[in-house]
Amino acid sequence: DAKTTQPPSMDCAEGRAANLPCNHSTISGNEYVYWYRQIHSQGPQYIIHGLKNNETNEMASLIITEDRKSSTLILPHATLRDTAVYYCIVPRGTGNQFYFGTGTSLTVIP
Amino acid sequence: DSGVTQTPKHLITATGQRVTLRCSPRSGDLSVYWYQQSLDQGLQFLIQYYNGEERAKGNILERFSAQQFPDLHSELNLSSLELGDSALYFCASSADYSSYNEQFFGPGTRLTVL
């Protein structure tokens, strides 16, 4: 079962790109990497997920290394509303349920 | 708006009591997950149902139980409540239980046990 490691906190200047790293060195070949964020005590919000290829959507880009042992979530132009806790998750178990770590607390600074 | 609804939003009760939390998944989703978020434990997976059947179990206490009904809504029952059960309870839904389908989370129910 893959586990993830993220830095506990990061700062980013408003308007700049925020790059959030995640290590998942024990990931297996068919396991996806998911990114969610949680703003205050709201429900976690889905951002993006991927298996091997880099992915992009309207919210963010996900870069997965070729060996799949790590990934980076990129918020291209961070705004104050992107201040949140960001979770990198590799689903596991019979239901592909999520086991959340402590995530990265991102603070976007004006 | 994720499309997942949870009721009630807030619940205040006393120790020893029993409460029921309700979750309606997104239209078409067959899988429902329950998570608990407390200050000291973070977000923890409790239990998952798929199309009415229990699929996976996490750190769910024996005092807690859940079920998923034929219309696919789910209820989480918490009994003999203790102070430590005070937490945010989230449900999430997914099309199925495959790893390539994302989970969508509801807004949560905040439970306060006094």
XYZ file of C-alpha atoms in Angstrom:
224
model
C 0.000 0.000 0.000
C 1.423 3.338 -1.053
C 1.903 6.058 1.499
C 2.540 9.699 0.711
C 4.875 12.291 2.173
C 4.304 16.022 1.823
C 5.958 19.085 3.345
C 3.819 20.408 6.208
C 3.620 23.969 4.943
C 4.488 26.261 2.038
C 4.056 29.883 1.132
C 3.457 31.285 -2.312
C 3.159 34.861 -3.569
C -0.138 35.774 -5.145
C -0.013 35.477 -8.918
C 2.957 33.127 -8.876
C 2.893 29.415 -9.550
C 2.549 27.176 -6.501
C 4.404 23.882 -6.798
C 3.415 21.311 -4.199
C 5.526 18.144 -4.053
C 4.517 14.674 -2.927
C 6.550 11.513 -2.492
C 4.878 8.146 -3.008
C 7.900 5.910 -3.450
C 6.031 2.641 -2.766
C 3.293 3.224 -5.336
C 2.464 0.264 -7.534
C 1.922 0.297 -11.266
C -1.858 0.509 -11.275
C -2.326 2.972 -8.426
C -3.500 6.496 -9.168
C -2.322 9.683 -7.492
C -5.059 12.057 -6.376
C -4.900 15.640 -5.163
C -7.563 17.247 -3.012
C -7.679 20.436 -1.026
C -9.609 21.496 2.031
C -10.410 25.109 2.746
C -11.103 25.714 6.450
C -13.539 22.980 7.517
C -15.252 22.544 4.181
C -15.463 19.182 2.501
C -12.305 18.173 0.629
C -12.412 19.397 -2.959
C -11.192 17.267 -5.823
C -8.425 18.882 -7.872
C -6.875 16.362 -10.232
C -5.643 12.791 -10.511
C -3.349 10.795 -12.762
C -1.711 7.442 -13.336
C 1.411 7.882 -15.451
C 1.008 10.827 -17.787
C 0.994 14.451 -16.803
C -2.508 15.838 -16.467
C -3.982 19.318 -16.712
C -7.415 20.692 -16.021
C -8.908 24.082 -15.343
C -7.660 24.084 -11.774
C -4.156 22.680 -11.910
C -1.502 20.552 -13.541
C -0.153 17.285 -12.215
C 3.379 16.247 -13.065
C 4.266 12.627 -12.292
C 7.883 11.506 -12.519
C 8.725 8.735 -14.929
C 9.398 6.271 -12.100
C 6.082 7.392 -10.506
C 7.716 7.762 -7.109
C 6.823 11.401 -6.794
C 4.532 14.025 -8.219
C 4.032 17.778 -8.183
C 0.783 19.679 -8.176
C 1.071 23.027 -9.934
C -1.367 25.869 -9.392
C -0.295 28.151 -12.238
C -1.398 31.512 -10.849
C -2.109 31.256 -7.148
C -4.782 33.485 -5.648
C -5.678 34.173 -2.044
C -8.581 31.733 -2.416
C -6.082 28.931 -3.028
C -4.976 29.113 0.611
C -5.876 25.653 1.885
C -4.519 22.297 3.013
C -3.562 20.181 0.002
C -3.631 16.402 0.230
C -1.818 13.975 -2.029
C -3.517 10.567 -1.842
C -2.948 7.145 -3.308
C -6.218 5.209 -2.886
C -5.867 1.730 -1.420
C -7.907 -1.138 -0.044
C -10.848 -3.095 -1.357
C -12.820 0.078 -1.896
C -9.958 2.246 -3.046
C -10.651 4.375 -0.044
C -8.609 7.426 0.895
C -6.172 7.513 3.794
C -5.369 11.147 4.364
C -2.030 12.268 5.712
C -1.419 15.672 7.205
C -1.140 17.374 3.825
C 0.578 20.648 2.945
C -0.822 23.867 4.311
C -0.424 26.369 1.495
C -0.595 30.052 2.315
C -0.878 32.470 -0.582
C 0.596 35.811 0.393
C -0.650 39.095 -1.122
C -21.235 22.302 -5.143
C -20.132 18.673 -5.324
C -23.653 17.286 -5.675
C -23.324 15.353 -2.421
C -25.682 16.461 0.323
C -25.427 15.845 4.029
C -27.903 16.536 6.805
C -27.928 17.961 9.333
C -25.181 20.559 9.020
C -24.779 20.860 12.753
C -25.743 18.529 15.577
C -25.344 19.136 19.282
C -26.110 16.330 21.674
C -25.137 14.884 25.027
C -22.911 12.010 26.015
C -24.611 8.653 25.886
C -27.023 9.694 23.163
C -27.493 8.294 19.676
C -27.569 10.266 16.425
C -28.027 9.551 12.742
C -26.211 11.387 9.977
C -27.576 11.263 6.461
C -25.834 11.417 3.108
C -27.264 11.596 -0.404
C -24.714 10.776 -3.091
C -24.384 12.430 -6.465
C -26.904 11.251 -8.992
C -25.738 7.976 -10.486
C -22.998 7.278 -7.938
C -23.211 3.828 -6.398
C -20.449 4.113 -3.822
C -20.575 6.041 -0.557
C -17.666 6.612 1.817
C -17.765 7.996 5.356
C -14.877 9.921 6.914
C -14.347 11.478 10.321
C -12.234 14.571 10.903
C -11.237 15.433 14.420
C -8.608 17.900 15.578
C -6.225 15.258 16.861
C -6.765 12.495 14.289
C -7.164 14.360 11.028
C -9.322 12.895 8.253
C -9.947 9.196 8.815
C -11.754 6.687 6.649
C -14.574 4.947 8.475
C -16.550 2.742 6.097
C -17.614 2.351 2.486
C -20.732 0.984 0.835
C -21.243 0.049 -2.775
C -24.730 -0.474 -4.151
C -26.113 -1.337 -0.758
C -23.346 -3.651 0.384
C -20.468 -2.920 2.741
C -17.262 -2.843 0.695
C -14.516 -1.672 3.033
C -14.072 -0.889 6.694
C -11.588 1.452 8.292
C -11.198 2.825 11.791
C -14.852 2.621 12.667
C -15.773 2.057 16.285
C -18.174 -0.725 17.232
C -20.548 1.952 18.568
C -20.834 3.272 15.012
C -22.712 1.617 12.185
C -23.814 2.540 8.710
C -26.007 1.352 5.923
C -26.866 2.219 2.347
C -30.463 2.058 1.258
C -31.981 0.952 -2.073
C -32.241 4.580 -3.184
C -28.458 4.757 -2.503
C -28.583 7.291 0.293
C -26.575 6.327 3.334
C -26.873 6.822 7.057
C -24.175 6.753 9.710
C -25.431 5.872 13.173
C -23.399 6.893 16.186
C -24.442 5.541 19.588
C -23.333 5.823 23.209
C -21.711 9.071 22.232
C -18.588 10.253 24.019
C -16.937 13.652 24.123
C -14.242 12.371 21.804
C -16.792 11.697 19.071
C -17.106 15.427 18.495
C -15.861 15.904 14.957
C -16.735 16.715 11.390
C -18.237 13.796 9.540
C -17.960 13.799 5.767
C -19.437 11.507 3.251
C -18.168 11.159 -0.267
C -19.584 9.446 -3.307
C -18.055 7.875 -6.350
C -19.356 6.191 -9.475
C -18.031 2.862 -8.198
C -15.050 1.694 -6.152
C -12.445 1.741 -8.898
C -9.354 3.817 -8.323
C -9.775 5.906 -11.462
C -13.057 7.464 -10.387
C -12.727 10.424 -8.089
C -14.640 10.827 -4.848
C -16.806 13.887 -4.350
C -17.216 15.092 -0.794
C -20.231 16.604 0.871
C -20.143 19.692 3.089
C -20.035 17.627 6.266
C -21.971 17.363 9.506
C -20.412 18.975 12.556
C -21.183 16.899 15.624
C -20.677 18.366 19.067
C -21.061 16.073 22.067
C -21.464 17.902 25.385
